[in-house]
mmCIF file of C-alpha atoms in Angstrom:
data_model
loop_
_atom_site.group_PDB
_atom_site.id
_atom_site.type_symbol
_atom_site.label_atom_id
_atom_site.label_comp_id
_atom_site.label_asym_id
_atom_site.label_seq_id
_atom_site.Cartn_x
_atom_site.Cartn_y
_atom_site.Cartn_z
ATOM 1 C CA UNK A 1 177.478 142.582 37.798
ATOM 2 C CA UNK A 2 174.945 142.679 40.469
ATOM 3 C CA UNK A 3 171.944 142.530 37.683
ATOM 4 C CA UNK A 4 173.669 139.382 36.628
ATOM 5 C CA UNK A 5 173.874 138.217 40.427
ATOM 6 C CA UNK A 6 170.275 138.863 40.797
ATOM 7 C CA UNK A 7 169.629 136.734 37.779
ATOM 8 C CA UNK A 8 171.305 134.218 39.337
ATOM 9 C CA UNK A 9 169.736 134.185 42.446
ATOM 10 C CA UNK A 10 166.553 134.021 41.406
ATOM 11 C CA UNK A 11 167.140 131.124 38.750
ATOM 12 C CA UNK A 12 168.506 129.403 41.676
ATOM 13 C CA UNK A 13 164.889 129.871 44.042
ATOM 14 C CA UNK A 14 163.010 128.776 40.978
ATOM 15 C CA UNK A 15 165.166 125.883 40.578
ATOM 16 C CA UNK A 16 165.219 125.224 44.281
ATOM 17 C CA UNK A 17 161.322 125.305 43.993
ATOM 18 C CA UNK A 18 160.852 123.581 41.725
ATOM 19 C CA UNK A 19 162.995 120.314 43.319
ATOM 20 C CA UNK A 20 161.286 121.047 46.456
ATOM 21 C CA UNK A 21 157.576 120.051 45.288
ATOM 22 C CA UNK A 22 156.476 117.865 47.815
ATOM 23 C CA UNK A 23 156.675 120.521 50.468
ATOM 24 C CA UNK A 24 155.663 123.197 48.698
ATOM 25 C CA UNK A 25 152.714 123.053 45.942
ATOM 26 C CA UNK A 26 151.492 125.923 43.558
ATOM 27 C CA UNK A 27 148.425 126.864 42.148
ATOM 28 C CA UNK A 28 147.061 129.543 39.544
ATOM 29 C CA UNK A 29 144.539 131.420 41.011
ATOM 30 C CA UNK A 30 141.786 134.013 39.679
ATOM 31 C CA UNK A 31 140.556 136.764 41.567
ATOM 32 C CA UNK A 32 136.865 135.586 41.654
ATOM 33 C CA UNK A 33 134.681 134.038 39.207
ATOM 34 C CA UNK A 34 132.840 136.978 38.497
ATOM 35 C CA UNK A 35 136.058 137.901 35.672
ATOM 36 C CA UNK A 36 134.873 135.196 33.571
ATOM 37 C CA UNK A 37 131.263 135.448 34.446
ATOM 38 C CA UNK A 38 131.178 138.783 33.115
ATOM 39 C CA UNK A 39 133.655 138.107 30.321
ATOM 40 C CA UNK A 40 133.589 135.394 27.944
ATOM 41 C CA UNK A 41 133.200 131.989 29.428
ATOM 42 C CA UNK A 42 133.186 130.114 25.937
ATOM 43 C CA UNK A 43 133.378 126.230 26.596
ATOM 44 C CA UNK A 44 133.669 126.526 30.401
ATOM 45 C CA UNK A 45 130.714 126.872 33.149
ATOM 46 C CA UNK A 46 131.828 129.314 35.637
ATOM 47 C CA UNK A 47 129.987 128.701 38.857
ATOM 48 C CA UNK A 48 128.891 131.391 41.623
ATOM 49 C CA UNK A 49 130.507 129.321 44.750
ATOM 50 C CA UNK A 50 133.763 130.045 42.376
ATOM 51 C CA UNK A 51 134.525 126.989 40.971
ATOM 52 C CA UNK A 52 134.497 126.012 36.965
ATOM 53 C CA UNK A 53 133.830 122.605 35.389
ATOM 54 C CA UNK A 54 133.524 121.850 30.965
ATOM 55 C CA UNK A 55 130.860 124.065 29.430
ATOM 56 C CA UNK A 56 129.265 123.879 26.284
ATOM 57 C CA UNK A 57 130.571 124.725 23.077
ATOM 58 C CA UNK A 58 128.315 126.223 20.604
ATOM 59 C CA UNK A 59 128.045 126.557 17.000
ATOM 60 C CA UNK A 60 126.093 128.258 13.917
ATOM 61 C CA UNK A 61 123.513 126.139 12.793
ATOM 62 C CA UNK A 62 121.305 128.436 10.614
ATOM 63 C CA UNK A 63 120.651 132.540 10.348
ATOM 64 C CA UNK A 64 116.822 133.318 10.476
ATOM 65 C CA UNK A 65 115.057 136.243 8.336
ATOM 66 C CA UNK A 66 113.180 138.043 11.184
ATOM 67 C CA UNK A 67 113.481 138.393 14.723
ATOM 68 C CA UNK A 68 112.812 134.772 16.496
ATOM 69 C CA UNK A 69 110.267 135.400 19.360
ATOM 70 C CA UNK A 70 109.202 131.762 20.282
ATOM 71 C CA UNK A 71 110.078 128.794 19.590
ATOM 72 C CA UNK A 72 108.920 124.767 19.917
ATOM 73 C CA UNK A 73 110.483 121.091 19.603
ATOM 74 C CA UNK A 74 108.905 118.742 17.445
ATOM 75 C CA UNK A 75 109.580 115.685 15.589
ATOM 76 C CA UNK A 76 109.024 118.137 12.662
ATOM 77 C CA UNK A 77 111.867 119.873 13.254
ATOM 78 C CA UNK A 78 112.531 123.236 15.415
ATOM 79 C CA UNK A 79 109.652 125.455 14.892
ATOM 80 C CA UNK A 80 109.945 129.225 15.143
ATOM 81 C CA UNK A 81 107.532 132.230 15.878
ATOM 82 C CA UNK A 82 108.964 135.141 14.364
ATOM 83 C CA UNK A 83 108.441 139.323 13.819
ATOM 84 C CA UNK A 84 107.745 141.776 12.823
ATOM 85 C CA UNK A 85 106.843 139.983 9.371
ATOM 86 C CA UNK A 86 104.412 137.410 10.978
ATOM 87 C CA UNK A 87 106.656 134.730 9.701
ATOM 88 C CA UNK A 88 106.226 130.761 11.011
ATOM 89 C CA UNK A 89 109.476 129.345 10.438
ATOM 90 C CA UNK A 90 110.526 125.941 10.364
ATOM 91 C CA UNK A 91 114.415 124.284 11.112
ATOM 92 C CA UNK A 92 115.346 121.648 9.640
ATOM 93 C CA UNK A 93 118.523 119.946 8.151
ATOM 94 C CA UNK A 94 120.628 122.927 9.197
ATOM 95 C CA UNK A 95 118.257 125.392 7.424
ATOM 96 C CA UNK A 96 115.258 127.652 8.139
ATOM 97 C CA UNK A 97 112.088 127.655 5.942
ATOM 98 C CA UNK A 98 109.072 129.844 6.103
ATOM 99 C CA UNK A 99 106.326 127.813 6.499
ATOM 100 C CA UNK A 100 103.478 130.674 6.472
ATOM 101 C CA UNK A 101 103.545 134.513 6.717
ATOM 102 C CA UNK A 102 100.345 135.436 9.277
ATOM 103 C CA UNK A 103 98.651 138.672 8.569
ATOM 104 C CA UNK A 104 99.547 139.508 11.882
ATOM 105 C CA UNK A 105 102.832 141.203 12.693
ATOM 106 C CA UNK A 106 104.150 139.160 15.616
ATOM 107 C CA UNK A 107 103.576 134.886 16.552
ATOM 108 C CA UNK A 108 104.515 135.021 19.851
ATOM 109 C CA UNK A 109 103.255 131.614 21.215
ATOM 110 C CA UNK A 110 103.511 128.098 19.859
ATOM 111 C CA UNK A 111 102.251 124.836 21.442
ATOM 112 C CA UNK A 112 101.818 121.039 19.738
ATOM 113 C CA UNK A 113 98.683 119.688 20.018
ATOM 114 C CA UNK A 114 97.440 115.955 20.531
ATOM 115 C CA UNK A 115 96.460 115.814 16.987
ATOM 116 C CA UNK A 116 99.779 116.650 15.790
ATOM 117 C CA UNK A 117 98.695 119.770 14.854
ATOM 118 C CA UNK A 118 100.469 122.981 15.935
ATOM 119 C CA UNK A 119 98.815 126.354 17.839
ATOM 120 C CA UNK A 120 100.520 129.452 16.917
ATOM 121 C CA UNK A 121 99.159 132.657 18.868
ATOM 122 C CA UNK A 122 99.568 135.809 17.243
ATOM 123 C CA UNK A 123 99.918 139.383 18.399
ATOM 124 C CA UNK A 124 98.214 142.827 17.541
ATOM 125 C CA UNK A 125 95.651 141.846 17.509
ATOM 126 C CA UNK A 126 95.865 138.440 19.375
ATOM 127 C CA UNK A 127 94.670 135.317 17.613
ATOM 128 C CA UNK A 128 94.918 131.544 18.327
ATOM 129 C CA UNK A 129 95.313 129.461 14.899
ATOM 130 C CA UNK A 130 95.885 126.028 14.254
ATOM 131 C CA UNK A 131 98.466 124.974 11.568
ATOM 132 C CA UNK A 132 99.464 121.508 9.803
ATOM 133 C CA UNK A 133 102.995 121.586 8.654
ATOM 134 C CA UNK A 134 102.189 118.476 6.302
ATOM 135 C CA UNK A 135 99.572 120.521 4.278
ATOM 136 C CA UNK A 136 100.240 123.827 4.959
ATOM 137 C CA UNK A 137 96.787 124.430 6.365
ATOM 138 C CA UNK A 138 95.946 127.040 8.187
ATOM 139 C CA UNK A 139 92.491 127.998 10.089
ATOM 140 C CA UNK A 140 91.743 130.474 12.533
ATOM 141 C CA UNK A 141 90.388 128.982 16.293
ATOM 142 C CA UNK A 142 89.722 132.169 18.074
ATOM 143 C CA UNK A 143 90.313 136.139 18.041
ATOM 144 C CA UNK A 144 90.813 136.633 21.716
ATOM 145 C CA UNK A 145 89.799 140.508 23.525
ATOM 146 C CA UNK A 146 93.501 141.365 23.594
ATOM 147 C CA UNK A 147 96.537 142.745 22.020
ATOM 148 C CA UNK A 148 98.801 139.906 22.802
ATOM 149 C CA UNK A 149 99.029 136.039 22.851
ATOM 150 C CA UNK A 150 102.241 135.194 24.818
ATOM 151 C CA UNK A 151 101.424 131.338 25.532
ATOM 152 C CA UNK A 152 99.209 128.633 24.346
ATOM 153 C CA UNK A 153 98.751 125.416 26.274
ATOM 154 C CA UNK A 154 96.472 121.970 25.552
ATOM 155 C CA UNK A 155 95.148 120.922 28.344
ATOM 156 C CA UNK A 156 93.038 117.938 28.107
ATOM 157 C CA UNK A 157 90.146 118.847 25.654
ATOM 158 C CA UNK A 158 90.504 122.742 26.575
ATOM 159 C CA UNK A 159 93.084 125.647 24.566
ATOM 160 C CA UNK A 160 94.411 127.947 27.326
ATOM 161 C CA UNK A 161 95.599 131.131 25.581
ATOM 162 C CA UNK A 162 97.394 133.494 27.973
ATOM 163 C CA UNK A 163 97.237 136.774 27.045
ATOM 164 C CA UNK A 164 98.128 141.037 27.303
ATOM 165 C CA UNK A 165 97.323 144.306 26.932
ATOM 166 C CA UNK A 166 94.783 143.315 29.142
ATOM 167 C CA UNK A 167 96.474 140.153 30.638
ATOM 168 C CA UNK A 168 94.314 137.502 31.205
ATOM 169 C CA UNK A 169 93.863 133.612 30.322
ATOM 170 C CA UNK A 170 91.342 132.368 28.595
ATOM 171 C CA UNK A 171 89.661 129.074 27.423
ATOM 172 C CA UNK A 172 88.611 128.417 24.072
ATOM 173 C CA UNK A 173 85.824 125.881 23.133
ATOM 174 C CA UNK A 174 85.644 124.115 19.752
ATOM 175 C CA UNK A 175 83.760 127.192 18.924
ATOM 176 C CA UNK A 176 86.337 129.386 18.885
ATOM 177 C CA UNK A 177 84.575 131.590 21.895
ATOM 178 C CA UNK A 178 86.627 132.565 24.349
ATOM 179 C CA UNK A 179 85.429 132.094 28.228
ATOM 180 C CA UNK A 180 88.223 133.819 30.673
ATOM 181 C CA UNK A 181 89.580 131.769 33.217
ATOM 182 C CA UNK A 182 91.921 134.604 35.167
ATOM 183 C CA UNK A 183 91.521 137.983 34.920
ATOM 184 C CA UNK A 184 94.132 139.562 36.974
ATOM 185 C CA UNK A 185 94.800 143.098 37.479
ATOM 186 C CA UNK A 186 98.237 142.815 35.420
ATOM 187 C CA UNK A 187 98.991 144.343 31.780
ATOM 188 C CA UNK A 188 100.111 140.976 31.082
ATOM 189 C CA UNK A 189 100.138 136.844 31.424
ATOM 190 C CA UNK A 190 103.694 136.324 30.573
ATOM 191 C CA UNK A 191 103.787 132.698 31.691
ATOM 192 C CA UNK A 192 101.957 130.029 32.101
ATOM 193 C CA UNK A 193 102.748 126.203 32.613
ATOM 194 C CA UNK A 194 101.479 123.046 34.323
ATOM 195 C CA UNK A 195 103.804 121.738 37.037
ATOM 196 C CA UNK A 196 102.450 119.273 40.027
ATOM 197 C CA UNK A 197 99.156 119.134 38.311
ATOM 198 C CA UNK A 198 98.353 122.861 38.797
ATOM 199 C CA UNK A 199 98.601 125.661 36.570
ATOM 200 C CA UNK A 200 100.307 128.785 37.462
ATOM 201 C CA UNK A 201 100.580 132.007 35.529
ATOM 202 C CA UNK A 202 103.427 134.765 36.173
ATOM 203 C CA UNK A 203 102.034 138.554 35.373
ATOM 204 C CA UNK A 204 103.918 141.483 34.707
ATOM 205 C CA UNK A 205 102.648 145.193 35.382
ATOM 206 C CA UNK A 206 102.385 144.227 38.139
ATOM 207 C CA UNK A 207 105.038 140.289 38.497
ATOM 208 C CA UNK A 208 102.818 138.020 40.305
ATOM 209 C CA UNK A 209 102.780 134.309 40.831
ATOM 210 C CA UNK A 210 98.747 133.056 40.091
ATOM 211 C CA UNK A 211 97.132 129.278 40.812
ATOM 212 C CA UNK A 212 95.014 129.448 38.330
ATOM 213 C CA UNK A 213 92.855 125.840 38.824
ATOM 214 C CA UNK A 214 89.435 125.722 39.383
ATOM 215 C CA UNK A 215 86.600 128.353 40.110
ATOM 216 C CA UNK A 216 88.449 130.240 41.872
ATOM 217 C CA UNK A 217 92.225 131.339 40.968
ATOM 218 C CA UNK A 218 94.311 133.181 43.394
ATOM 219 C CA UNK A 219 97.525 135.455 43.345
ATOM 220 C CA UNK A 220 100.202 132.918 45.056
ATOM 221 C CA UNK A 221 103.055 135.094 45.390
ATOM 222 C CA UNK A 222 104.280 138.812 44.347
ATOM 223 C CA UNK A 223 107.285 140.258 43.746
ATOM 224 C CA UNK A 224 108.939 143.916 44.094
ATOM 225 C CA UNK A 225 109.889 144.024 40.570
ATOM 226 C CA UNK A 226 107.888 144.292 37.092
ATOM 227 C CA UNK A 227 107.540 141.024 36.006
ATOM 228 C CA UNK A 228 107.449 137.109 36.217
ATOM 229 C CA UNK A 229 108.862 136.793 32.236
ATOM 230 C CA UNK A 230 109.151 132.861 32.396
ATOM 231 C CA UNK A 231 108.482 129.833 34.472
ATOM 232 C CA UNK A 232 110.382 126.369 33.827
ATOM 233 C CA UNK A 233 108.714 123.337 36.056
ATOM 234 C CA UNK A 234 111.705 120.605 36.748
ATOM 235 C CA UNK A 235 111.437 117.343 38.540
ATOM 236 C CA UNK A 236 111.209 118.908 42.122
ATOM 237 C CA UNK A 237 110.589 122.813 41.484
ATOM 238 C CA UNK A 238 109.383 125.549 40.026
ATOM 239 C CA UNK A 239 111.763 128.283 38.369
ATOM 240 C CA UNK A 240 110.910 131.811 38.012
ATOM 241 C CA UNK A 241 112.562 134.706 36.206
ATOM 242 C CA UNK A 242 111.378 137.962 37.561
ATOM 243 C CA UNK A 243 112.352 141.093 35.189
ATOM 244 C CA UNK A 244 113.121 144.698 37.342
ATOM 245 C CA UNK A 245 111.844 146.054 33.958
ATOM 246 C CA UNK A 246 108.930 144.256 31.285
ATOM 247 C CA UNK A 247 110.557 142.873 28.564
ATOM 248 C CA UNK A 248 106.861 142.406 27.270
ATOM 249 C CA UNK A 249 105.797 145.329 24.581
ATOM 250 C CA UNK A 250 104.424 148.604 26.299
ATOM 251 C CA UNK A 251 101.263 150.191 25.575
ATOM 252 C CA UNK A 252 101.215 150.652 21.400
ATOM 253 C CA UNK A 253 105.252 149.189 21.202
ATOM 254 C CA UNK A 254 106.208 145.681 19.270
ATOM 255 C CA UNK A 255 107.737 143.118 21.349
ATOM 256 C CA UNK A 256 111.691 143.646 21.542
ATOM 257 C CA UNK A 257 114.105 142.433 23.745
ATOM 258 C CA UNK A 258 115.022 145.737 26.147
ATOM 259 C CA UNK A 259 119.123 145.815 27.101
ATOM 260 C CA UNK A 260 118.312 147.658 30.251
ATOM 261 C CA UNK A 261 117.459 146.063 34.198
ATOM 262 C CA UNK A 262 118.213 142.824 35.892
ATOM 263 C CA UNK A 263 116.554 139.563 36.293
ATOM 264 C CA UNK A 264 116.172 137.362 39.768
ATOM 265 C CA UNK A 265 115.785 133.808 39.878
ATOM 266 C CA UNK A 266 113.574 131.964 41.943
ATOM 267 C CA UNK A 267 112.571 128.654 42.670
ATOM 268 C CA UNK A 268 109.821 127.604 44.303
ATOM 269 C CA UNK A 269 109.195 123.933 45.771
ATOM 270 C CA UNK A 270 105.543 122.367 46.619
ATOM 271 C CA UNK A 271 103.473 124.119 49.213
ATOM 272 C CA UNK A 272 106.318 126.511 49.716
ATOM 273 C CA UNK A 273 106.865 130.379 48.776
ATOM 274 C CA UNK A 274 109.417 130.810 45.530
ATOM 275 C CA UNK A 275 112.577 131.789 46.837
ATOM 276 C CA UNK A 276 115.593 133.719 45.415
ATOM 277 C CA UNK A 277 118.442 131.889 43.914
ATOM 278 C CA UNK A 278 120.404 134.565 41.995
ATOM 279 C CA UNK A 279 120.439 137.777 40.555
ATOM 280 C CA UNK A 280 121.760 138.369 36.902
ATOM 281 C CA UNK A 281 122.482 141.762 35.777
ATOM 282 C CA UNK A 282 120.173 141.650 32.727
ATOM 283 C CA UNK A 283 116.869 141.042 31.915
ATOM 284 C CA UNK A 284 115.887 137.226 31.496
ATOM 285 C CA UNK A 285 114.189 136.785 28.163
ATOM 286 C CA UNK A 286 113.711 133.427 27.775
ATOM 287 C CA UNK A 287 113.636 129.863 30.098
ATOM 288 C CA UNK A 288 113.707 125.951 29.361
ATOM 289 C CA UNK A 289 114.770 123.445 31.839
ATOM 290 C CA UNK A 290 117.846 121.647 32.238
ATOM 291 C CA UNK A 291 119.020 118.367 34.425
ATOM 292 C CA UNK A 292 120.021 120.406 37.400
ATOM 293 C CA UNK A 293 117.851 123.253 37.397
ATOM 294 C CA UNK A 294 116.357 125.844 34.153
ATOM 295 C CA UNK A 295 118.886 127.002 31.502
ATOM 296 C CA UNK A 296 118.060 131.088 31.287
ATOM 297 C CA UNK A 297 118.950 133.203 28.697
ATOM 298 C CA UNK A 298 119.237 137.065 28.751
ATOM 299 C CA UNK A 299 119.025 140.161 26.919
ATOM 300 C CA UNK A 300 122.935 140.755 27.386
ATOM 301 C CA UNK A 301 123.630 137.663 25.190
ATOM 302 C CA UNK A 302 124.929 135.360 28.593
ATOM 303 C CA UNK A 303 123.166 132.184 28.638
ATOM 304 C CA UNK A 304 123.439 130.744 32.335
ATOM 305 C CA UNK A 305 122.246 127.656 33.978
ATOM 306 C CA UNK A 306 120.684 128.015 37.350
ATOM 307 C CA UNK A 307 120.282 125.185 40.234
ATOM 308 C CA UNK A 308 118.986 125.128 43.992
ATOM 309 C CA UNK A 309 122.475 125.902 44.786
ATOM 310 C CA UNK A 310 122.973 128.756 42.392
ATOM 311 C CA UNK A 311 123.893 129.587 38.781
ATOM 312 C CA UNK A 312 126.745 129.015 36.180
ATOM 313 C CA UNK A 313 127.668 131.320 33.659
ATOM 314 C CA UNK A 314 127.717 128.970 30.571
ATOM 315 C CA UNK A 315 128.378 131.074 26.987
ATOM 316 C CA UNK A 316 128.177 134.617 26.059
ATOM 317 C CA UNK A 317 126.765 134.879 22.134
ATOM 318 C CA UNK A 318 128.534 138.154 20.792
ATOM 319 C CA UNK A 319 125.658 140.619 23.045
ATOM 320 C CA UNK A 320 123.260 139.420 20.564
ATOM 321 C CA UNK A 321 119.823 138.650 22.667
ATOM 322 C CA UNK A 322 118.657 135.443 23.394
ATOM 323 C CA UNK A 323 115.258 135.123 22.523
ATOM 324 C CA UNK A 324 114.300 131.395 22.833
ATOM 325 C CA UNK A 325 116.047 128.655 24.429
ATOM 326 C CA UNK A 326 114.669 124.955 22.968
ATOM 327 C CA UNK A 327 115.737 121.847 25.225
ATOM 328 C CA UNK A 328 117.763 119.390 23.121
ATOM 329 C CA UNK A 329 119.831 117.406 25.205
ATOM 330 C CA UNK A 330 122.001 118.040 27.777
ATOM 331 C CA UNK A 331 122.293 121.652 26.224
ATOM 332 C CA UNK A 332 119.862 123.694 24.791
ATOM 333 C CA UNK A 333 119.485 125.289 20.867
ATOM 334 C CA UNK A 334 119.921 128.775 21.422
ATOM 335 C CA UNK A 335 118.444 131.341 19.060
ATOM 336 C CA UNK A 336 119.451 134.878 19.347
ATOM 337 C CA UNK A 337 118.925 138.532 17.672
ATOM 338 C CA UNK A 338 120.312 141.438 17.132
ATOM 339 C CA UNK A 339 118.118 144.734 16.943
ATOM 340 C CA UNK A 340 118.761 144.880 13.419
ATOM 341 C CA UNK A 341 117.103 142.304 11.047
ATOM 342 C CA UNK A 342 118.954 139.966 9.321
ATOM 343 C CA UNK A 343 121.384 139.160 12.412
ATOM 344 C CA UNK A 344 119.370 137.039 14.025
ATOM 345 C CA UNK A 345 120.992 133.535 14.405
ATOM 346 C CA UNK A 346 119.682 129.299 15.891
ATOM 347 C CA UNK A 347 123.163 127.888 17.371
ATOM 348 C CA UNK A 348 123.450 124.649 19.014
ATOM 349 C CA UNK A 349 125.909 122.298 21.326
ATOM 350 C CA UNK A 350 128.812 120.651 19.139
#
């Protein structure tokens, strides 16, 4: 009887409630954003200030053969520098094609060139080629003094090949000779990108921020962690991802994303110091910008979208690395890896 009272009772409140509304409003509440920032925030964007707006949705488009390392936007398709099999691949139509197997192991830099040509850098030992997807043709530019190419930029009439193992940027003439441009005391050149007319170059072993222009290039900024792994230029910044640990290959290891350490974001604006946005629990392996800020993926799987005002937690891809991020709209094609080959996945935005 007074278990069927209760019932009652408490019917009654609900009901009372409920007719009540305009005094009294409810709300679901969650204890903080971090429970879906470190869950599984498919198809929402959960934001650090704690609020969440309409994420992206992603989807399969393709599985890749090797482990995808870079990768570039053309009118080609979606072109893709992959290990440890040296293999060029090429996206298109919602499948991936190898378009040429180097003889080196890794092509870890790609970069279109005015005459529709495309650079490919490869790795151990480091080599800058040019290649024409229409023919197929291939022909060597330079062999650089390094172990590493990790980014190849046109500048003008001049190839800038950034480089590690040692880290350094160099120039190469029609020649093919390389003449270096920065030589800092750094294991490795990790980034490098025009933005405001300058060039800067992140390091890592020691992370450093470099102005490389003219006769004289200077270190900018450095950091307390291990490396500057990416830089994204936007309409009014700089972004910088600065690893606590290198994801670039140690002495005598292949490149491979590492599951360990955390990544800060900065952002730095013109004539100013970077400064930190965020911190993200793993390491940052990959950067492209975005309308508000950079899009950044990580080694955890979490791609996350980072702002002046601080980052959203966008999509989670089964732990599986991302590797490359290519802008495509107002989301970017994602392409991820596991540590085993033959897992290794493009997605993109339904």
């Amino acid at each position: 009887m007074r278990v069927t009272r209760a019932v009652e009772v408490l019917a009654g409140a609900v009901l009372a409630a409920a007719l009540s509304a305009e005094a009294v409003q409810t709300r679901a509440v969650l204890s903080s954003s971090a429970d879906l920032r470190d869950g599984y925030p498919q198809g929402v964007a959960a934001r650090s200030d704690g609020t969440f707006t309409a994420g992206p949705s992603y989807m399969e488009l393709t599985q890749l053969p090797s482990l995808p390392l870079t990768a570039l936007q053309t009118d080609g398709g979606v072109f893709v520098g992959t290990g440890p099999t040296g293999d060029l691949l090429r996206i298109k139509g919602g499948r991936a094609e190898t378009l040429h197997r180097f003889s080196e192991p890794l092509v870890t830099a790609l970069a279109r060139s005015s005459d529709g040509s495309l650079l490919v850098g490869t790795s151990s030992p480091a080599r800058v080629y040019r290649f024409r997807a229409e023919t197929g043709e291939t022909s060597l530019v330079a062999s650089l003094p390094a172990d590493y190419v990790w980014v190849l930029l046109e500048e003008g009439s001049r190839i800038l090949a950034a480089t590690g193992l040692p880290g350094g940027i160099y120039e190469v003439d029609s020649g093919g000779g390389p003449t270096p441009v920065l030589v800092p005391p750094a294991k490795h050149v990790r980034c490098m990108v025009l933005w405001n007319g300058h060039l800067w170059a992140g390091t890592s072993g020691p992370a450093a921020l470099y102005s490389a222009d003219g006769a004289s290039p200077y270190c900018f900024q450095s950091f307390p962690q291990e490396e500057v792994a990416a830089l994204s230029p936007s309409r009014d910044a700089l972004f910088l991802a600065v690893n606590s640990k290198a994801a670039a290959a140690p002495d005598g290891e292949e490149a491979k994303p590492e599951a360990g350490g955390a990544s800060g974001i900065y952002r730095m604006t013109q004539g100013r110091a970077a400064e930190p946005v965020c911190s993200l629990g793993s390491l940052a392996l990959s950067l492209c910008p975005s309308e508000r800020g950079a899009f950044v993926g990580l080694a955890d799987g979490r791609l996350f979208e980072v702002a002046h005002q601080g980052d959203s937690c966008l999509w989670r891809l089964q732990e599986s690395p991302v590797t490359a991020l290519v802008p495509s709209g107002p989301w970017p094609t994602v392409l991820t890896a596991f540590p085993q080959r033959g897992q290794c996945r493009a997605r993109c935005a339904k």
